[in-house]
Amino acid sequence: MHPKHPWGPAHPPGDRHRRGGVRLAAGSALLFGTLAVLVDWDAGTLTGPRAALWLTLTAALLAVLLPPRVTAGPGRLTVHGPLGRRTVRTDSLRSVRRHDGVTTRLVLRDTHGHHVELDARVLATDPFLWHEVDTGIRRSLERGTLRQGERALRRLTEEIDGETVKAVLRASGMS
């Protein structure tokens, strides 16, 4: 074990597809800032304070659009967002709630009073991350701490397994 990371490897499993979301967020914020400054400049109203305002609004937009970083290790799931990080013990989960809408959101609560909220697609698109979370969920079920959300988890597992099968078939050229 690496001394800085007592829970496991130096690079624990995390959202491997986050990089594309970061590029999209940065590109969108940069486009907004550039267009705002150009329109202001073309109108002849661009001043130092207005340029600082556009820069501040561009930075705020980037912070809002930036996807959270999700990492997992043995018995834990951590979501790093713009307002800090939240960690939940997946091996002592108390409840799992699923909120369907434009995106499927999962809210996981552990017996220690901690909770995280994340987009279910993060787990569906990263098998290593899902493996860590699934292992912790199974431990919670074995220990009897998980009281709510078994149906939501079963549905999520079926969806993720279905996506995994489709990915394998696509990669092998059978689909």
mmCIF file of the C-alpha atoms, coordinates in Angstrom:
data_MODEL
# 
_entry.id   MODEL 
# 
loop_
_atom_site.group_PDB 
_atom_site.id 
_atom_site.type_symbol 
_atom_site.label_atom_id 
_atom_site.label_alt_id 
_atom_site.label_comp_id 
_atom_site.label_asym_id 
_atom_site.label_entity_id 
_atom_site.label_seq_id 
_atom_site.pdbx_PDB_ins_code 
_atom_site.Cartn_x 
_atom_site.Cartn_y 
_atom_site.Cartn_z 
_atom_site.occupancy 
_atom_site.B_iso_or_equiv 
_atom_site.pdbx_formal_charge 
_atom_site.auth_seq_id 
_atom_site.auth_comp_id 
_atom_site.auth_asym_id 
_atom_site.auth_atom_id 
_atom_site.pdbx_PDB_model_num 
ATOM 1   C CA . MET A 1 1   ? 0.000   0.000  0.000   1.00 0.00 ? 1   MET A CA 1 
ATOM 2   C CA . HIS A 1 2   ? 1.082   3.524  -0.712  1.00 0.00 ? 2   HIS A CA 1 
ATOM 3   C CA . PRO A 1 3   ? 1.669   5.518  2.490   1.00 0.00 ? 3   PRO A CA 1 
ATOM 4   C CA . LYS A 1 4   ? -0.426  8.480  1.318   1.00 0.00 ? 4   LYS A CA 1 
ATOM 5   C CA . HIS A 1 5   ? -3.373  6.235  0.485   1.00 0.00 ? 5   HIS A CA 1 
ATOM 6   C CA . PRO A 1 6   ? -4.017  3.779  3.321   1.00 0.00 ? 6   PRO A CA 1 
ATOM 7   C CA . TRP A 1 7   ? -7.290  2.617  1.719   1.00 0.00 ? 7   TRP A CA 1 
ATOM 8   C CA . GLY A 1 8   ? -5.668  1.149  -1.368  1.00 0.00 ? 8   GLY A CA 1 
ATOM 9   C CA . PRO A 1 9   ? -3.853  2.047  -4.577  1.00 0.00 ? 9   PRO A CA 1 
ATOM 10  C CA . ALA A 1 10  ? -2.410  5.488  -5.277  1.00 0.00 ? 10  ALA A CA 1 
ATOM 11  C CA . HIS A 1 11  ? -5.082  6.019  -7.947  1.00 0.00 ? 11  HIS A CA 1 
ATOM 12  C CA . PRO A 1 12  ? -8.391  4.570  -6.753  1.00 0.00 ? 12  PRO A CA 1 
ATOM 13  C CA . PRO A 1 13  ? -11.093 3.819  -9.309  1.00 0.00 ? 13  PRO A CA 1 
ATOM 14  C CA . GLY A 1 14  ? -12.797 6.972  -10.489 1.00 0.00 ? 14  GLY A CA 1 
ATOM 15  C CA . ASP A 1 15  ? -14.995 8.306  -13.227 1.00 0.00 ? 15  ASP A CA 1 
ATOM 16  C CA . ARG A 1 16  ? -12.932 7.585  -16.349 1.00 0.00 ? 16  ARG A CA 1 
ATOM 17  C CA . HIS A 1 17  ? -15.306 9.576  -18.568 1.00 0.00 ? 17  HIS A CA 1 
ATOM 18  C CA . ARG A 1 18  ? -15.186 12.795 -16.549 1.00 0.00 ? 18  ARG A CA 1 
ATOM 19  C CA . ARG A 1 19  ? -12.521 14.320 -18.793 1.00 0.00 ? 19  ARG A CA 1 
ATOM 20  C CA . GLY A 1 20  ? -15.030 14.796 -21.637 1.00 0.00 ? 20  GLY A CA 1 
ATOM 21  C CA . GLY A 1 21  ? -17.447 16.551 -19.279 1.00 0.00 ? 21  GLY A CA 1 
ATOM 22  C CA . VAL A 1 22  ? -14.686 18.841 -18.066 1.00 0.00 ? 22  VAL A CA 1 
ATOM 23  C CA . ARG A 1 23  ? -13.757 19.738 -21.663 1.00 0.00 ? 23  ARG A CA 1 
ATOM 24  C CA . LEU A 1 24  ? -17.405 20.455 -22.488 1.00 0.00 ? 24  LEU A CA 1 
ATOM 25  C CA . ALA A 1 25  ? -17.831 22.637 -19.379 1.00 0.00 ? 25  ALA A CA 1 
ATOM 26  C CA . ALA A 1 26  ? -14.607 24.561 -20.054 1.00 0.00 ? 26  ALA A CA 1 
ATOM 27  C CA . GLY A 1 27  ? -15.460 25.024 -23.720 1.00 0.00 ? 27  GLY A CA 1 
ATOM 28  C CA . SER A 1 28  ? -18.970 26.245 -22.943 1.00 0.00 ? 28  SER A CA 1 
ATOM 29  C CA . ALA A 1 29  ? -17.755 28.693 -20.299 1.00 0.00 ? 29  ALA A CA 1 
ATOM 30  C CA . LEU A 1 30  ? -14.972 29.953 -22.565 1.00 0.00 ? 30  LEU A CA 1 
ATOM 31  C CA . LEU A 1 31  ? -17.403 30.423 -25.453 1.00 0.00 ? 31  LEU A CA 1 
ATOM 32  C CA . PHE A 1 32  ? -19.790 32.351 -23.193 1.00 0.00 ? 32  PHE A CA 1 
ATOM 33  C CA . GLY A 1 33  ? -17.009 34.598 -21.873 1.00 0.00 ? 33  GLY A CA 1 
ATOM 34  C CA . THR A 1 34  ? -15.566 35.247 -25.315 1.00 0.00 ? 34  THR A CA 1 
ATOM 35  C CA . LEU A 1 35  ? -18.927 36.096 -26.860 1.00 0.00 ? 35  LEU A CA 1 
ATOM 36  C CA . ALA A 1 36  ? -19.885 38.340 -23.937 1.00 0.00 ? 36  ALA A CA 1 
ATOM 37  C CA . VAL A 1 37  ? -16.634 40.319 -24.195 1.00 0.00 ? 37  VAL A CA 1 
ATOM 38  C CA . LEU A 1 38  ? -16.877 40.546 -28.005 1.00 0.00 ? 38  LEU A CA 1 
ATOM 39  C CA . VAL A 1 39  ? -20.479 41.790 -27.930 1.00 0.00 ? 39  VAL A CA 1 
ATOM 40  C CA . ASP A 1 40  ? -19.614 44.322 -25.214 1.00 0.00 ? 40  ASP A CA 1 
ATOM 41  C CA . TRP A 1 41  ? -16.526 45.457 -27.135 1.00 0.00 ? 41  TRP A CA 1 
ATOM 42  C CA . ASP A 1 42  ? -18.472 45.742 -30.408 1.00 0.00 ? 42  ASP A CA 1 
ATOM 43  C CA . ALA A 1 43  ? -21.090 47.889 -28.662 1.00 0.00 ? 43  ALA A CA 1 
ATOM 44  C CA . GLY A 1 44  ? -18.298 50.166 -27.404 1.00 0.00 ? 44  GLY A CA 1 
ATOM 45  C CA . THR A 1 45  ? -19.233 49.597 -23.758 1.00 0.00 ? 45  THR A CA 1 
ATOM 46  C CA . LEU A 1 46  ? -16.369 47.338 -22.664 1.00 0.00 ? 46  LEU A CA 1 
ATOM 47  C CA . THR A 1 47  ? -14.555 48.761 -19.652 1.00 0.00 ? 47  THR A CA 1 
ATOM 48  C CA . GLY A 1 48  ? -12.211 47.250 -17.087 1.00 0.00 ? 48  GLY A CA 1 
ATOM 49  C CA . PRO A 1 49  ? -14.949 46.599 -14.515 1.00 0.00 ? 49  PRO A CA 1 
ATOM 50  C CA . ARG A 1 50  ? -17.241 45.100 -17.171 1.00 0.00 ? 50  ARG A CA 1 
ATOM 51  C CA . ALA A 1 51  ? -14.435 42.819 -18.385 1.00 0.00 ? 51  ALA A CA 1 
ATOM 52  C CA . ALA A 1 52  ? -13.883 41.723 -14.770 1.00 0.00 ? 52  ALA A CA 1 
ATOM 53  C CA . LEU A 1 53  ? -17.626 41.057 -14.478 1.00 0.00 ? 53  LEU A CA 1 
ATOM 54  C CA . TRP A 1 54  ? -17.579 38.868 -17.611 1.00 0.00 ? 54  TRP A CA 1 
ATOM 55  C CA . LEU A 1 55  ? -14.545 37.006 -16.304 1.00 0.00 ? 55  LEU A CA 1 
ATOM 56  C CA . THR A 1 56  ? -16.280 36.421 -12.962 1.00 0.00 ? 56  THR A CA 1 
ATOM 57  C CA . LEU A 1 57  ? -19.467 35.200 -14.668 1.00 0.00 ? 57  LEU A CA 1 
ATOM 58  C CA . THR A 1 58  ? -17.415 32.890 -16.902 1.00 0.00 ? 58  THR A CA 1 
ATOM 59  C CA . ALA A 1 59  ? -15.687 31.395 -13.846 1.00 0.00 ? 59  ALA A CA 1 
ATOM 60  C CA . ALA A 1 60  ? -19.049 30.969 -12.082 1.00 0.00 ? 60  ALA A CA 1 
ATOM 61  C CA . LEU A 1 61  ? -20.505 29.239 -15.153 1.00 0.00 ? 61  LEU A CA 1 
ATOM 62  C CA . LEU A 1 62  ? -17.510 26.895 -15.254 1.00 0.00 ? 62  LEU A CA 1 
ATOM 63  C CA . ALA A 1 63  ? -18.009 26.022 -11.584 1.00 0.00 ? 63  ALA A CA 1 
ATOM 64  C CA . VAL A 1 64  ? -21.695 25.246 -12.178 1.00 0.00 ? 64  VAL A CA 1 
ATOM 65  C CA . LEU A 1 65  ? -21.109 23.175 -15.329 1.00 0.00 ? 65  LEU A CA 1 
ATOM 66  C CA . LEU A 1 66  ? -18.070 21.256 -14.075 1.00 0.00 ? 66  LEU A CA 1 
ATOM 67  C CA . PRO A 1 67  ? -19.055 17.629 -13.403 1.00 0.00 ? 67  PRO A CA 1 
ATOM 68  C CA . PRO A 1 68  ? -18.168 16.285 -9.971  1.00 0.00 ? 68  PRO A CA 1 
ATOM 69  C CA . ARG A 1 69  ? -15.253 13.871 -9.648  1.00 0.00 ? 69  ARG A CA 1 
ATOM 70  C CA . VAL A 1 70  ? -16.305 10.473 -8.311  1.00 0.00 ? 70  VAL A CA 1 
ATOM 71  C CA . THR A 1 71  ? -13.840 8.019  -6.751  1.00 0.00 ? 71  THR A CA 1 
ATOM 72  C CA . ALA A 1 72  ? -14.272 4.751  -4.902  1.00 0.00 ? 72  ALA A CA 1 
ATOM 73  C CA . GLY A 1 73  ? -12.199 2.471  -2.765  1.00 0.00 ? 73  GLY A CA 1 
ATOM 74  C CA . PRO A 1 74  ? -12.833 -0.513 -0.545  1.00 0.00 ? 74  PRO A CA 1 
ATOM 75  C CA . GLY A 1 75  ? -16.021 0.307  1.317   1.00 0.00 ? 75  GLY A CA 1 
ATOM 76  C CA . ARG A 1 76  ? -16.314 3.957  0.293   1.00 0.00 ? 76  ARG A CA 1 
ATOM 77  C CA . LEU A 1 77  ? -17.578 6.277  -2.442  1.00 0.00 ? 77  LEU A CA 1 
ATOM 78  C CA . THR A 1 78  ? -16.488 9.916  -2.636  1.00 0.00 ? 78  THR A CA 1 
ATOM 79  C CA . VAL A 1 79  ? -18.006 12.706 -4.722  1.00 0.00 ? 79  VAL A CA 1 
ATOM 80  C CA . HIS A 1 80  ? -15.846 15.827 -5.133  1.00 0.00 ? 80  HIS A CA 1 
ATOM 81  C CA . GLY A 1 81  ? -18.058 18.762 -6.134  1.00 0.00 ? 81  GLY A CA 1 
ATOM 82  C CA . PRO A 1 82  ? -17.635 22.537 -6.398  1.00 0.00 ? 82  PRO A CA 1 
ATOM 83  C CA . LEU A 1 83  ? -18.680 22.999 -2.761  1.00 0.00 ? 83  LEU A CA 1 
ATOM 84  C CA . GLY A 1 84  ? -16.473 20.293 -1.270  1.00 0.00 ? 84  GLY A CA 1 
ATOM 85  C CA . ARG A 1 85  ? -16.430 16.543 -1.054  1.00 0.00 ? 85  ARG A CA 1 
ATOM 86  C CA . ARG A 1 86  ? -18.768 13.987 0.441   1.00 0.00 ? 86  ARG A CA 1 
ATOM 87  C CA . THR A 1 87  ? -17.928 10.403 1.307   1.00 0.00 ? 87  THR A CA 1 
ATOM 88  C CA . VAL A 1 88  ? -20.258 7.545  2.131   1.00 0.00 ? 88  VAL A CA 1 
ATOM 89  C CA . ARG A 1 89  ? -19.411 4.081  3.453   1.00 0.00 ? 89  ARG A CA 1 
ATOM 90  C CA . THR A 1 90  ? -20.781 1.664  0.848   1.00 0.00 ? 90  THR A CA 1 
ATOM 91  C CA . ASP A 1 91  ? -20.223 -1.302 3.160   1.00 0.00 ? 91  ASP A CA 1 
ATOM 92  C CA . SER A 1 92  ? -22.629 0.158  5.731   1.00 0.00 ? 92  SER A CA 1 
ATOM 93  C CA . LEU A 1 93  ? -25.333 1.750  3.607   1.00 0.00 ? 93  LEU A CA 1 
ATOM 94  C CA . ARG A 1 94  ? -28.663 2.501  5.242   1.00 0.00 ? 94  ARG A CA 1 
ATOM 95  C CA . SER A 1 95  ? -30.651 3.553  2.159   1.00 0.00 ? 95  SER A CA 1 
ATOM 96  C CA . VAL A 1 96  ? -30.423 4.065  -1.573  1.00 0.00 ? 96  VAL A CA 1 
ATOM 97  C CA . ARG A 1 97  ? -32.895 6.300  -3.339  1.00 0.00 ? 97  ARG A CA 1 
ATOM 98  C CA . ARG A 1 98  ? -33.294 6.698  -7.043  1.00 0.00 ? 98  ARG A CA 1 
ATOM 99  C CA . HIS A 1 99  ? -34.727 9.849  -8.602  1.00 0.00 ? 99  HIS A CA 1 
ATOM 100 C CA . ASP A 1 100 ? -35.628 9.509  -12.266 1.00 0.00 ? 100 ASP A CA 1 
ATOM 101 C CA . GLY A 1 101 ? -35.857 12.616 -14.403 1.00 0.00 ? 101 GLY A CA 1 
ATOM 102 C CA . VAL A 1 102 ? -33.714 14.084 -17.144 1.00 0.00 ? 102 VAL A CA 1 
ATOM 103 C CA . THR A 1 103 ? -30.900 12.081 -15.549 1.00 0.00 ? 103 THR A CA 1 
ATOM 104 C CA . THR A 1 104 ? -31.166 9.325  -12.971 1.00 0.00 ? 104 THR A CA 1 
ATOM 105 C CA . ARG A 1 105 ? -29.811 10.549 -9.644  1.00 0.00 ? 105 ARG A CA 1 
ATOM 106 C CA . LEU A 1 106 ? -28.816 8.226  -6.807  1.00 0.00 ? 106 LEU A CA 1 
ATOM 107 C CA . VAL A 1 107 ? -28.749 9.271  -3.172  1.00 0.00 ? 107 VAL A CA 1 
ATOM 108 C CA . LEU A 1 108 ? -26.798 6.892  -0.927  1.00 0.00 ? 108 LEU A CA 1 
ATOM 109 C CA . ARG A 1 109 ? -26.944 7.236  2.881   1.00 0.00 ? 109 ARG A CA 1 
ATOM 110 C CA . ASP A 1 110 ? -24.814 5.283  5.311   1.00 0.00 ? 110 ASP A CA 1 
ATOM 111 C CA . THR A 1 111 ? -25.311 4.337  8.953   1.00 0.00 ? 111 THR A CA 1 
ATOM 112 C CA . HIS A 1 112 ? -22.892 7.098  10.030  1.00 0.00 ? 112 HIS A CA 1 
ATOM 113 C CA . GLY A 1 113 ? -25.228 9.843  8.768   1.00 0.00 ? 113 GLY A CA 1 
ATOM 114 C CA . HIS A 1 114 ? -23.264 10.674 5.613   1.00 0.00 ? 114 HIS A CA 1 
ATOM 115 C CA . HIS A 1 115 ? -24.777 10.854 2.146   1.00 0.00 ? 115 HIS A CA 1 
ATOM 116 C CA . VAL A 1 116 ? -23.745 11.413 -1.462  1.00 0.00 ? 116 VAL A CA 1 
ATOM 117 C CA . GLU A 1 117 ? -25.742 12.211 -4.567  1.00 0.00 ? 117 GLU A CA 1 
ATOM 118 C CA . LEU A 1 118 ? -24.521 11.315 -8.035  1.00 0.00 ? 118 LEU A CA 1 
ATOM 119 C CA . ASP A 1 119 ? -25.604 10.711 -11.597 1.00 0.00 ? 119 ASP A CA 1 
ATOM 120 C CA . ALA A 1 120 ? -26.211 6.979  -12.133 1.00 0.00 ? 120 ALA A CA 1 
ATOM 121 C CA . ARG A 1 121 ? -24.521 7.186  -15.556 1.00 0.00 ? 121 ARG A CA 1 
ATOM 122 C CA . VAL A 1 122 ? -21.178 7.641  -13.770 1.00 0.00 ? 122 VAL A CA 1 
ATOM 123 C CA . LEU A 1 123 ? -21.519 4.124  -12.352 1.00 0.00 ? 123 LEU A CA 1 
ATOM 124 C CA . ALA A 1 124 ? -22.990 2.696  -15.563 1.00 0.00 ? 124 ALA A CA 1 
ATOM 125 C CA . THR A 1 125 ? -20.097 3.877  -17.734 1.00 0.00 ? 125 THR A CA 1 
ATOM 126 C CA . ASP A 1 126 ? -17.225 2.870  -15.466 1.00 0.00 ? 126 ASP A CA 1 
ATOM 127 C CA . PRO A 1 127 ? -17.013 -0.850 -14.628 1.00 0.00 ? 127 PRO A CA 1 
ATOM 128 C CA . PHE A 1 128 ? -14.172 -0.389 -12.107 1.00 0.00 ? 128 PHE A CA 1 
ATOM 129 C CA . LEU A 1 129 ? -16.096 2.235  -10.175 1.00 0.00 ? 129 LEU A CA 1 
ATOM 130 C CA . TRP A 1 130 ? -19.273 0.137  -10.289 1.00 0.00 ? 130 TRP A CA 1 
ATOM 131 C CA . HIS A 1 131 ? -17.372 -2.937 -9.053  1.00 0.00 ? 131 HIS A CA 1 
ATOM 132 C CA . GLU A 1 132 ? -16.180 -1.084 -5.933  1.00 0.00 ? 132 GLU A CA 1 
ATOM 133 C CA . VAL A 1 133 ? -19.653 0.294  -5.218  1.00 0.00 ? 133 VAL A CA 1 
ATOM 134 C CA . ASP A 1 134 ? -21.371 -3.032 -5.915  1.00 0.00 ? 134 ASP A CA 1 
ATOM 135 C CA . THR A 1 135 ? -18.963 -4.856 -3.583  1.00 0.00 ? 135 THR A CA 1 
ATOM 136 C CA . GLY A 1 136 ? -19.774 -2.387 -0.809  1.00 0.00 ? 136 GLY A CA 1 
ATOM 137 C CA . ILE A 1 137 ? -23.510 -2.711 -1.455  1.00 0.00 ? 137 ILE A CA 1 
ATOM 138 C CA . ARG A 1 138 ? -23.266 -6.497 -1.168  1.00 0.00 ? 138 ARG A CA 1 
ATOM 139 C CA . ARG A 1 139 ? -21.507 -6.120 2.189   1.00 0.00 ? 139 ARG A CA 1 
ATOM 140 C CA . SER A 1 140 ? -24.269 -3.792 3.379   1.00 0.00 ? 140 SER A CA 1 
ATOM 141 C CA . LEU A 1 141 ? -26.849 -6.399 2.399   1.00 0.00 ? 141 LEU A CA 1 
ATOM 142 C CA . GLU A 1 142 ? -24.886 -9.163 4.158   1.00 0.00 ? 142 GLU A CA 1 
ATOM 143 C CA . ARG A 1 143 ? -24.629 -7.079 7.334   1.00 0.00 ? 143 ARG A CA 1 
ATOM 144 C CA . GLY A 1 144 ? -28.302 -6.123 7.196   1.00 0.00 ? 144 GLY A CA 1 
ATOM 145 C CA . THR A 1 145 ? -27.719 -2.371 7.348   1.00 0.00 ? 145 THR A CA 1 
ATOM 146 C CA . LEU A 1 146 ? -29.402 -1.619 4.014   1.00 0.00 ? 146 LEU A CA 1 
ATOM 147 C CA . ARG A 1 147 ? -33.062 -1.086 4.891   1.00 0.00 ? 147 ARG A CA 1 
ATOM 148 C CA . GLN A 1 148 ? -34.341 0.929  1.918   1.00 0.00 ? 148 GLN A CA 1 
ATOM 149 C CA . GLY A 1 149 ? -33.634 0.812  -1.775  1.00 0.00 ? 149 GLY A CA 1 
ATOM 150 C CA . GLU A 1 150 ? -33.134 -2.830 -2.663  1.00 0.00 ? 150 GLU A CA 1 
ATOM 151 C CA . ARG A 1 151 ? -35.595 -2.533 -5.559  1.00 0.00 ? 151 ARG A CA 1 
ATOM 152 C CA . ALA A 1 152 ? -33.870 0.611  -6.852  1.00 0.00 ? 152 ALA A CA 1 
ATOM 153 C CA . LEU A 1 153 ? -30.507 -1.171 -6.628  1.00 0.00 ? 153 LEU A CA 1 
ATOM 154 C CA . ARG A 1 154 ? -31.824 -4.230 -8.429  1.00 0.00 ? 154 ARG A CA 1 
ATOM 155 C CA . ARG A 1 155 ? -33.125 -2.011 -11.235 1.00 0.00 ? 155 ARG A CA 1 
ATOM 156 C CA . LEU A 1 156 ? -29.814 -0.120 -11.421 1.00 0.00 ? 156 LEU A CA 1 
ATOM 157 C CA . THR A 1 157 ? -27.847 -3.379 -11.488 1.00 0.00 ? 157 THR A CA 1 
ATOM 158 C CA . GLU A 1 158 ? -29.987 -4.699 -14.349 1.00 0.00 ? 158 GLU A CA 1 
ATOM 159 C CA . GLU A 1 159 ? -29.462 -1.487 -16.320 1.00 0.00 ? 159 GLU A CA 1 
ATOM 160 C CA . ILE A 1 160 ? -25.700 -1.486 -15.744 1.00 0.00 ? 160 ILE A CA 1 
ATOM 161 C CA . ASP A 1 161 ? -25.392 -5.184 -16.592 1.00 0.00 ? 161 ASP A CA 1 
ATOM 162 C CA . GLY A 1 162 ? -27.402 -4.562 -19.775 1.00 0.00 ? 162 GLY A CA 1 
ATOM 163 C CA . GLU A 1 163 ? -25.117 -1.696 -20.763 1.00 0.00 ? 163 GLU A CA 1 
ATOM 164 C CA . THR A 1 164 ? -22.061 -3.854 -20.059 1.00 0.00 ? 164 THR A CA 1 
ATOM 165 C CA . VAL A 1 165 ? -23.376 -6.640 -22.286 1.00 0.00 ? 165 VAL A CA 1 
ATOM 166 C CA . LYS A 1 166 ? -24.088 -4.143 -25.084 1.00 0.00 ? 166 LYS A CA 1 
ATOM 167 C CA . ALA A 1 167 ? -20.569 -2.693 -24.768 1.00 0.00 ? 167 ALA A CA 1 
ATOM 168 C CA . VAL A 1 168 ? -18.997 -6.164 -24.918 1.00 0.00 ? 168 VAL A CA 1 
ATOM 169 C CA . LEU A 1 169 ? -21.058 -7.075 -27.978 1.00 0.00 ? 169 LEU A CA 1 
ATOM 170 C CA . ARG A 1 170 ? -20.137 -3.791 -29.705 1.00 0.00 ? 170 ARG A CA 1 
ATOM 171 C CA . ALA A 1 171 ? -16.460 -4.281 -28.922 1.00 0.00 ? 171 ALA A CA 1 
ATOM 172 C CA . SER A 1 172 ? -16.517 -7.817 -30.287 1.00 0.00 ? 172 SER A CA 1 
ATOM 173 C CA . GLY A 1 173 ? -18.330 -6.746 -33.462 1.00 0.00 ? 173 GLY A CA 1 
ATOM 174 C CA . MET A 1 174 ? -21.402 -8.869 -32.721 1.00 0.00 ? 174 MET A CA 1 
ATOM 175 C CA . SER A 1 175 ? -23.782 -5.927 -32.486 1.00 0.00 ? 175 SER A CA 1 
# 
